[in-house]
Coordinates of C-alpha atoms in Angstrom, one line a residue:
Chain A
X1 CA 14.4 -31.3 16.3
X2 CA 17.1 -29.7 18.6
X3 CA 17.4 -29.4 21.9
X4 CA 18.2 -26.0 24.1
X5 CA 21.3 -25.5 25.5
X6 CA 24.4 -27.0 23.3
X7 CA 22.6 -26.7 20.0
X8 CA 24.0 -25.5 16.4
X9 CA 20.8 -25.2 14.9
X10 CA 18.1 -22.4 15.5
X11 CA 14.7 -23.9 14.9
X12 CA 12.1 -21.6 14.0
X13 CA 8.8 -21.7 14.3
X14 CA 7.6 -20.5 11.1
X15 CA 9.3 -17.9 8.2
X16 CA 6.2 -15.9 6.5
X17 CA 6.6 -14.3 3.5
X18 CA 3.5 -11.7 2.5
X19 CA 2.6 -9.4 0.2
X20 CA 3.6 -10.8 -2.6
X21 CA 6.6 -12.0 -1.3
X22 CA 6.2 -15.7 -1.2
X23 CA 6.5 -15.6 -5.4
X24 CA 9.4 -15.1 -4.6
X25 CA 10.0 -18.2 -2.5
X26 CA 8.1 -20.8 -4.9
X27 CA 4.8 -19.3 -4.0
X28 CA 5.4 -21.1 -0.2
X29 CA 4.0 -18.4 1.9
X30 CA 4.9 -20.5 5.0
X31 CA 8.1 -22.1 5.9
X32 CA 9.3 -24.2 9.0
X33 CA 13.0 -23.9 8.9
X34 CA 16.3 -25.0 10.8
X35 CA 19.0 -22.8 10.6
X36 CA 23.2 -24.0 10.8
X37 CA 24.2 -21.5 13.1
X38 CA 27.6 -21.0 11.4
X39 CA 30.8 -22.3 12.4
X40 CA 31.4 -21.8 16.0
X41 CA 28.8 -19.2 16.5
X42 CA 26.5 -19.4 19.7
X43 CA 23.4 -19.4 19.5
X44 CA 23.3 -16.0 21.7
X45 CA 24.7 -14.7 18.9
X46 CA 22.5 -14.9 16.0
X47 CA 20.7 -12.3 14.8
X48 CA 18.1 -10.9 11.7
X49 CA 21.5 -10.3 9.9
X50 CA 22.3 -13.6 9.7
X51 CA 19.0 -15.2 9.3
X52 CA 18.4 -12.3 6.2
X53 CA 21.1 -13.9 4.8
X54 CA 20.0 -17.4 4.9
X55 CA 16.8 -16.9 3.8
X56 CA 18.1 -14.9 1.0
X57 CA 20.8 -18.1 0.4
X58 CA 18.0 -20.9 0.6
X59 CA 14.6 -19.6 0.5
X60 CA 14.6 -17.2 -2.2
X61 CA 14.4 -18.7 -5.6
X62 CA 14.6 -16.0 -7.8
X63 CA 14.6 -12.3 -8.1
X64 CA 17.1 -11.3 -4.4
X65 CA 16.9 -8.2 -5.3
X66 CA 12.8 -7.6 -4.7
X67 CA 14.0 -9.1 -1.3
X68 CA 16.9 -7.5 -0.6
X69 CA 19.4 -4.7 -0.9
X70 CA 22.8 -4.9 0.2
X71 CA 22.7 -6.3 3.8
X72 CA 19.4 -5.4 5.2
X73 CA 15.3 -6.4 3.3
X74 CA 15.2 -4.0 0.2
X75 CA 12.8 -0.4 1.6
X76 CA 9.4 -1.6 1.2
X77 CA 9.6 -4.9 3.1
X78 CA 8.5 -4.8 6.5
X79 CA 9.5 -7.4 9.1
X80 CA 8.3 -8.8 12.0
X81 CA 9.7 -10.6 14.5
X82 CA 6.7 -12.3 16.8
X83 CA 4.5 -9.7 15.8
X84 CA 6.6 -7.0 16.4
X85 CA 8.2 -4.3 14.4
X86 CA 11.8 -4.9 14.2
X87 CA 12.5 -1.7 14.4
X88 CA 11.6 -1.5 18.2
X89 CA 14.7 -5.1 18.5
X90 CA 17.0 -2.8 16.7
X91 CA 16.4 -4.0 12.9
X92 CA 19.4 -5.9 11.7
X93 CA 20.2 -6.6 15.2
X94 CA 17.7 -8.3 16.6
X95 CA 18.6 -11.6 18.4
X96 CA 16.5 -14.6 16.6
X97 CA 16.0 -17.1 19.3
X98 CA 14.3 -20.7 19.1
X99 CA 10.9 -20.8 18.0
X100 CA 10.9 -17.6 16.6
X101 CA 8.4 -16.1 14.1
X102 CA 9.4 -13.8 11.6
X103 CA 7.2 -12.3 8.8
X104 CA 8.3 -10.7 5.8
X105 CA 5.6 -8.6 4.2
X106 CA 5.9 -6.3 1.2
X107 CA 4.1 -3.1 0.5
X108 CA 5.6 -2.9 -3.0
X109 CA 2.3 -3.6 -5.1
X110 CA -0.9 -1.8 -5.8
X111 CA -3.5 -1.2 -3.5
Chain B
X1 CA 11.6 -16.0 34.1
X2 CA 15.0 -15.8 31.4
X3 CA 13.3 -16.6 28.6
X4 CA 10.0 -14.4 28.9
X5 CA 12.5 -11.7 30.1
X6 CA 14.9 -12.7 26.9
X7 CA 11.9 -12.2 24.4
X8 CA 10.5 -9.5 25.7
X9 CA 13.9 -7.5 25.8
X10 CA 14.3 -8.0 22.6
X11 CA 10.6 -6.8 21.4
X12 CA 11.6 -3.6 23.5
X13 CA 9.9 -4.5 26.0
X14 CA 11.9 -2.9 29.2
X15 CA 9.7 0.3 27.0
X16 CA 6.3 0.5 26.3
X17 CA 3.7 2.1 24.8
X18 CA 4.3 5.3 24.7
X19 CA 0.5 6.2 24.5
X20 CA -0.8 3.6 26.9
X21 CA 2.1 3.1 29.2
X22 CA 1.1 0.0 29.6
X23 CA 1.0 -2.5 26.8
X24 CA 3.9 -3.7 25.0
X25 CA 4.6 -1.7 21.6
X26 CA 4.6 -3.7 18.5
X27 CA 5.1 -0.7 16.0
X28 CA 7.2 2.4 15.3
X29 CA 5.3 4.8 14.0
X30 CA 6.9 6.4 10.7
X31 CA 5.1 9.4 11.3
X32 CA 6.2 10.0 14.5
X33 CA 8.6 8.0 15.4
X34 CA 6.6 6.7 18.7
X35 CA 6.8 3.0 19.5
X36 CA 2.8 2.0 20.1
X37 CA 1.1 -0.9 21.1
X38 CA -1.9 -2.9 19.2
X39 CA -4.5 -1.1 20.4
X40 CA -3.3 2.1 21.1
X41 CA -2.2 1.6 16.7
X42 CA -5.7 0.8 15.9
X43 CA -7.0 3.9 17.7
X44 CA -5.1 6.2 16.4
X45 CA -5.1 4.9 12.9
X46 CA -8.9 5.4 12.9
X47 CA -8.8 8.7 15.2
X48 CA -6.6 10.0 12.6
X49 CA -8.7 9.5 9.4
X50 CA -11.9 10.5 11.6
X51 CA -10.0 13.7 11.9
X52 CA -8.7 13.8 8.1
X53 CA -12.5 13.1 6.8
X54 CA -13.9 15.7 9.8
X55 CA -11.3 19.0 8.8
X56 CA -11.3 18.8 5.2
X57 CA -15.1 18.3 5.1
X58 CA -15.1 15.5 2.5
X59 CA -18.5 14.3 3.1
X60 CA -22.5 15.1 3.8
X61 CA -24.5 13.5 5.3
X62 CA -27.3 11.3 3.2
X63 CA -24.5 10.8 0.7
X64 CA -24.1 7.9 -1.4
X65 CA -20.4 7.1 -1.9
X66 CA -18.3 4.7 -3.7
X67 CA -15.3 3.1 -2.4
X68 CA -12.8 2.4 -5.4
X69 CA -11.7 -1.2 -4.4
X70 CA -9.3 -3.0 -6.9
X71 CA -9.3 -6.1 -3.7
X72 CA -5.4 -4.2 -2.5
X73 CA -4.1 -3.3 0.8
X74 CA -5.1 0.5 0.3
X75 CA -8.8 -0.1 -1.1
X76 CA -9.5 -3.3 1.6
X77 CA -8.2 -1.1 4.3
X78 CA -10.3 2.1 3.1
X79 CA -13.1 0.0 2.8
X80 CA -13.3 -1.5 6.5
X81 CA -12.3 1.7 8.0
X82 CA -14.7 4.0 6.4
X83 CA -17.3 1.1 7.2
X84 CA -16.5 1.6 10.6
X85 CA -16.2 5.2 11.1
X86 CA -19.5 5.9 9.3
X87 CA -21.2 3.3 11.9
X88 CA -18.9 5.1 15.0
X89 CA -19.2 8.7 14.1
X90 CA -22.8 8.8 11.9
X91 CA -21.3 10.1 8.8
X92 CA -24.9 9.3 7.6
X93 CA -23.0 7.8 4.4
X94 CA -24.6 5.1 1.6
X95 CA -21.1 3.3 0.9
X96 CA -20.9 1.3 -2.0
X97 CA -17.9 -1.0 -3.1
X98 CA -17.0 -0.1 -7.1
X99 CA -14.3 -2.0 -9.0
X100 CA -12.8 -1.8 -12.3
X101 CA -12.0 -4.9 -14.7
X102 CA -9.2 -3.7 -16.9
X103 CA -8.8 -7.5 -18.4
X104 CA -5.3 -8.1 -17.3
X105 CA -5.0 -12.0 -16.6
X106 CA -3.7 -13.1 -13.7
X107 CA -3.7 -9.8 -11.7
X108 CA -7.2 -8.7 -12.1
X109 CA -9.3 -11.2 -11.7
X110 CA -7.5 -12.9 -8.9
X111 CA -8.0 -9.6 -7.1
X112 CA -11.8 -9.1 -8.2
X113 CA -12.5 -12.7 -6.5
X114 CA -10.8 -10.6 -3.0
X115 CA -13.6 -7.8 -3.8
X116 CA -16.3 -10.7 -3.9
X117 CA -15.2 -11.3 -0.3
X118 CA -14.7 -8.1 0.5
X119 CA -18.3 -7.7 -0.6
X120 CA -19.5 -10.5 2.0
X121 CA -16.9 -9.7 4.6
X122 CA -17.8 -6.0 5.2
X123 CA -21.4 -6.0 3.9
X124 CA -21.0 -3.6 0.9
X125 CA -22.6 -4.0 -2.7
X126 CA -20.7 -4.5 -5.0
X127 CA -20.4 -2.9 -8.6
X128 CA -17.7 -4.4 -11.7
X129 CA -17.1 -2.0 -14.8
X130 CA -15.1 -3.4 -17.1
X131 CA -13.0 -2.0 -19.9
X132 CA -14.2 -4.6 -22.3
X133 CA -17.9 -3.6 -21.7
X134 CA -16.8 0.0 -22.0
X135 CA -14.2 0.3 -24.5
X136 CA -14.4 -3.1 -26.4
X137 CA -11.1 -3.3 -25.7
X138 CA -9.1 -5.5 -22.6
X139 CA -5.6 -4.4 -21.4
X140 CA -4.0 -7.5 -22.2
X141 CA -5.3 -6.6 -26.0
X142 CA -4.0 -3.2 -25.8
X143 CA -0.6 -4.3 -24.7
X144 CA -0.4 -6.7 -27.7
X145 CA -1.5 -3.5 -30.2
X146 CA 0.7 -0.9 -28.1
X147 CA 3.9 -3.1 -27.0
X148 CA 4.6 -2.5 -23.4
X149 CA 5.6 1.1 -23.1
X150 CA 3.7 3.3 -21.3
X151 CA 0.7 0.8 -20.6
X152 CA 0.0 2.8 -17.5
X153 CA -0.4 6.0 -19.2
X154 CA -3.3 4.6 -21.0
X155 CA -4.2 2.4 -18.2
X156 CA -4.9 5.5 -15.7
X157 CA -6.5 7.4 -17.7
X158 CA -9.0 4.3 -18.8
X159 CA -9.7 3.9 -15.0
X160 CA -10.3 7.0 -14.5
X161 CA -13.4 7.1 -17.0
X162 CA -14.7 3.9 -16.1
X163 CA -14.6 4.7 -12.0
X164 CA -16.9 8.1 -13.6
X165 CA -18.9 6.1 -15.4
X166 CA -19.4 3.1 -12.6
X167 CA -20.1 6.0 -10.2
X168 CA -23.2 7.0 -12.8
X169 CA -24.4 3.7 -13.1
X170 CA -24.5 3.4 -8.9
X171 CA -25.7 7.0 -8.9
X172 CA -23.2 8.0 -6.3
X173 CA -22.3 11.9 -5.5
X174 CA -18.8 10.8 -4.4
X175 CA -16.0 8.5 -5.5
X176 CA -12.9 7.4 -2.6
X177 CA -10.0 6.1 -3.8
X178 CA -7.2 4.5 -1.3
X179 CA -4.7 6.7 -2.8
X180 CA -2.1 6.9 0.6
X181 CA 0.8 9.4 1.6
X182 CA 3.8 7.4 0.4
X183 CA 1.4 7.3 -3.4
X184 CA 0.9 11.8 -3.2
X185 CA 4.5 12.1 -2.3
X186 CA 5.8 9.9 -5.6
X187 CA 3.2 12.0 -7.5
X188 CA 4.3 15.1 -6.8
X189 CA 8.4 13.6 -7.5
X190 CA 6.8 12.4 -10.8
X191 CA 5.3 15.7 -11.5
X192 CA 8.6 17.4 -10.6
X193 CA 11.1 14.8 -12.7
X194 CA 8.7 15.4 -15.6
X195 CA 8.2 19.1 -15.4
X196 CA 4.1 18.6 -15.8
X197 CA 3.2 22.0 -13.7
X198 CA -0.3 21.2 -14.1
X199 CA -0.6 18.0 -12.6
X200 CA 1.7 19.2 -9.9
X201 CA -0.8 22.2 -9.0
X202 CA -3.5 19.6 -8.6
X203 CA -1.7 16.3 -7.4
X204 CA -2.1 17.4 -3.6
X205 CA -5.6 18.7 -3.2
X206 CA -7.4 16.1 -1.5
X207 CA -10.5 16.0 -3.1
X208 CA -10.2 16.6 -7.0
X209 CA -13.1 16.8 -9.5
X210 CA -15.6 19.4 -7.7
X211 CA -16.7 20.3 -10.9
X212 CA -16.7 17.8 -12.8
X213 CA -19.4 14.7 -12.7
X214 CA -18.2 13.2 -9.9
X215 CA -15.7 14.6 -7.4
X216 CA -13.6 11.7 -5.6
X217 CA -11.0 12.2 -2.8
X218 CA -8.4 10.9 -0.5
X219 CA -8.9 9.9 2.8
X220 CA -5.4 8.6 3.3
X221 CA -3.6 11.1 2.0
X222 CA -1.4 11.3 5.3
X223 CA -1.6 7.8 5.9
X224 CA 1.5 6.3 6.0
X225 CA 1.3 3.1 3.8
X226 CA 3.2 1.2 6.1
X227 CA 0.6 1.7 9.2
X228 CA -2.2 0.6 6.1
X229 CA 0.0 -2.6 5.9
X230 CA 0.3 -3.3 9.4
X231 CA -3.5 -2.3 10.3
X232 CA -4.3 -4.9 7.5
X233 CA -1.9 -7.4 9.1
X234 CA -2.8 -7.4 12.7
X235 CA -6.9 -6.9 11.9
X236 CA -6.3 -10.1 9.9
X237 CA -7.8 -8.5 6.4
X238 CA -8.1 -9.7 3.7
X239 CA -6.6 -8.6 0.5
X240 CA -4.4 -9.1 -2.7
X241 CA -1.0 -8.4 -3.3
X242 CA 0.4 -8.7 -6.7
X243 CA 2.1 -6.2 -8.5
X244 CA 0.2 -5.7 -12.1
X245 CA 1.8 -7.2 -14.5
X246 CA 3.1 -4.4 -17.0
X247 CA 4.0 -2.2 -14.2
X248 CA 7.7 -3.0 -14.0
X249 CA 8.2 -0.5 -16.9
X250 CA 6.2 2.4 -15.6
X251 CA 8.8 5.6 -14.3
X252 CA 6.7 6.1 -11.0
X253 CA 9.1 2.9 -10.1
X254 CA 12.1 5.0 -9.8
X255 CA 10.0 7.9 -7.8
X256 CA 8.7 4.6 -5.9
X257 CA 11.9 3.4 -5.1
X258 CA 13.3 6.6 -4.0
X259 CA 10.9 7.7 -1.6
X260 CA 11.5 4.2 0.0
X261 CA 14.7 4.9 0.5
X262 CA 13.9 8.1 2.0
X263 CA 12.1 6.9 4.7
X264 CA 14.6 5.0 5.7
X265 CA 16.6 7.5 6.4
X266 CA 14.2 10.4 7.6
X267 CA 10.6 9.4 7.6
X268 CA 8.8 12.4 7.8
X269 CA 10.4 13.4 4.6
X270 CA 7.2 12.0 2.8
X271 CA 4.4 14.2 4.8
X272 CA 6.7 17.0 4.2
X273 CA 7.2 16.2 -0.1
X274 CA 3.1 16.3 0.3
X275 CA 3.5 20.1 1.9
X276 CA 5.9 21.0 -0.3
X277 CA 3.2 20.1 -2.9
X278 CA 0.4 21.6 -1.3
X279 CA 2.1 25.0 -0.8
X280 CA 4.1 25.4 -4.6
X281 CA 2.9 28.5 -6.1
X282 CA 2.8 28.7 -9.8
X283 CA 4.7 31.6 -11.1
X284 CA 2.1 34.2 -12.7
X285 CA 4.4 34.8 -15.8
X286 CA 4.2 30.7 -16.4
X287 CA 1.8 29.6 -19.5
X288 CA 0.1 27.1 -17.7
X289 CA -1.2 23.9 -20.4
X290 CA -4.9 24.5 -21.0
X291 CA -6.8 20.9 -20.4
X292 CA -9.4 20.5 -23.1
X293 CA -11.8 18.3 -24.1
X294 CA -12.1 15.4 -26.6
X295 CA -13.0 16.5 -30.4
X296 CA -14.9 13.2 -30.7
X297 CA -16.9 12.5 -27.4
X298 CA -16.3 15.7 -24.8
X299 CA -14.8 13.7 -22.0
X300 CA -11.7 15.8 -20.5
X301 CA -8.5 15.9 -22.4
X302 CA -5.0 16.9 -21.6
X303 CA -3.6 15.9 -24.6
X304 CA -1.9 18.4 -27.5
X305 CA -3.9 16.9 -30.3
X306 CA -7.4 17.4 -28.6
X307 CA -8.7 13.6 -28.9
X308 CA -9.2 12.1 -25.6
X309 CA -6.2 8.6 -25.0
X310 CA -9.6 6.6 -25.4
X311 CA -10.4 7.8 -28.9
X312 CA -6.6 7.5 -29.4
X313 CA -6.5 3.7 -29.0
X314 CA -9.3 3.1 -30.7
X315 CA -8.2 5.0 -34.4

């Protein structure tokens, strides 16, 4: 568990992974997770870009590609970042913060 | 406070709903491009469809229709929505839940158990037809005779009989399916890619089958399958969300994936591919493919050698 200020490690609340998404993470649909902000970064300074790519680094067990595509989620996945849109933050930019929630849903399946 | 301040900056917050001005937005709006809040979503997600339903006239009152419900995002939504408008607006409609059972383990029957609930949750009967019953035959045991090419071809066109013939057996006048816009707008790609003129001529008209046995149509068929998702996210619905199985080798993926990456880049493009389909006009000097009907049993047929893809599989 880290503390506020001086920290190197983002702890999230929770990562969710929907719509068939979680297969892709062992089946886990929920995940509690402490990011290593990399070396020398603040924590002001982390944002979806850099949390896309550790989850796609230690959460995604098989198959990146239904997750991702190049640097941002493959078209089809929606995310949210405490409930909201991430398209409203600024996408890619969004600043992830302690205690976050972020949700990963796909739409890629039948309906 | 910094933190709340912090948060909410970042959730575009210093904005806000641009229909409320006063709620904090959650969603952007691929339709038109408006940043919305919960509530203000929910309301216009329903007003929406109210209006779809209302203008294009696709129901009476007194009717008894069936909601094709495979336990997915599109079909779960449909179902709870149309629930809801027919108790708001007194559409006077007898809705029935119908779902097919193609025999595909581990895809289909974990999604009938969500149509169970669905069933429970939304206080629709509930009607399974399955391919077994109806053809003798499951998927999984036309795969193994077939090999996995075009599964869906035969798949479709399976489903398509056995939603008819579940709509007999509940003796409903109409059939809705969950079909949404980003599903039209990869039809009508399809139809182009492939050159199939005929399919293309009908793939947009949003209700289909007038005079056949059952006519069925489309509620969402400007319904952005992204707002379906969210709607079914926030209401806390419940559905099932596994891609089928043998579907990695079907062609709509490549019309799937493209149209994906077109909204990303301009999402309107995807009601616009639907008017571009609704307003093609067939040249008068082009031999249009006759659809015919099965030597053996009668039931529609588009196929060169006249035997219905039922009669096919089972030679």
């Amino acid at each position: 568990m880290c503390l506020f200020s001086c920290c190197s490690m983002i702890d999230l609340r929770r990562i969710m992974c929907r719509g068939g998404l979680e297969l892709l993470c062992d089946s886990e649909k929920i995940h509690k997770v402490n990011v290593d902000l990399p070396n020398g970064a603040e924590s002001d300074d982390f944002t979806m870009k850099h949390l896309l790519s550790w989850v796609r680094t230690n959460l995604i067990k098989e198959r990146p590609e239904m997750f991702m595509k190049g640097d941002t989620v493959r078209p089809g996945v929606l995310v949210l970042v405490n409930d909201c849109d991430w398209e409203l933050s600024g996408q890619l930019d969004t600043r992830i913060e302690e205690k976050d929630v972020i949700v990963f849903i796909s739409t890629l399946h039948g309906g | 406070m910094e933190a709340g301040e912090a948060k909410s900056k970042k959730a575009g917050g210093s904005r806000l709903c641009c229909i409320c001005n006063q709620r904090r937005p959650v969603l952007k709006r691929p339709k038109t491009l408006q940043q919305i809040c919960r509530e203000c979503f929910y309301e216009v997600f329903e007003e929406e469809i109210h209006q779809v339903i209302v203008g294009n006239r696709l129901f009476k009152s007194g009717e008894r229709v069936a909601i094709g419900a495979s336990g997915g995002k599109d079909s779960t939504v449909l179902a709870y929505v149309l629930s809801e408008l027919n108790r708001r607006h007194n559409y006077g409609l007898d809705l029935f839940l119908l779902s097919i059972d193609e025999g595909i383990t581990g895809y289909r029957d974990d999604s009938l158990e969500t149509v169970k609930r669905n069933e429970v949750q939304y206080g629709l009967p509930l009607q399974i037809v399955s391919y077994k019953d109806l053809y003798g035959w499951t998927m999984d045991e036309i795969v193994k005779m077939i090999g996995l090419k075009n599964n869906c071809t035969f798949c479709g066109v399976f489903r398509r009989q056995a939603l008819d013939r579940g709509a007999a057996l509940l003796k409903v006048d109409k059939l809705v399916t969950g079909h949404n816009a980003d599903d039209i707008a990869e039809t009508v790609l399809l139809n182009i890619l492939r050159g199939d003129i005929a399919r293309l001529s009908r793939c947009t008209s949003i209700t289909t089958g007038e005079d056949g046995p059952i006519p069925r149509c489309k509620p969402f068929k400007y319904t952005y399958e992204k707002e379906i998702v969210m709607y079914a996210y926030f209401k806390k619905l419940d559905y099932f969300s596994t891609e089928c199985i043998y579907s990695p080798n079907a062609y709509r993926g490549f019309a799937r994936e493209f149209i994906k990456d077109l909204e990303r880049l301009r999402p309107r493009a995807i009601l616009d591919i639907i008017k571009s389909g609704e307003d093609f006009r067939i040249a008068t000097t082009t031999k249009m493919p006759e659809q015919g009907t099965c030597e053996r049993c009668g039931y529609i047929s588009s196929q060169v050698r006249p035997l219905s893809l039922s009669h096919q599989v089972m030679l």
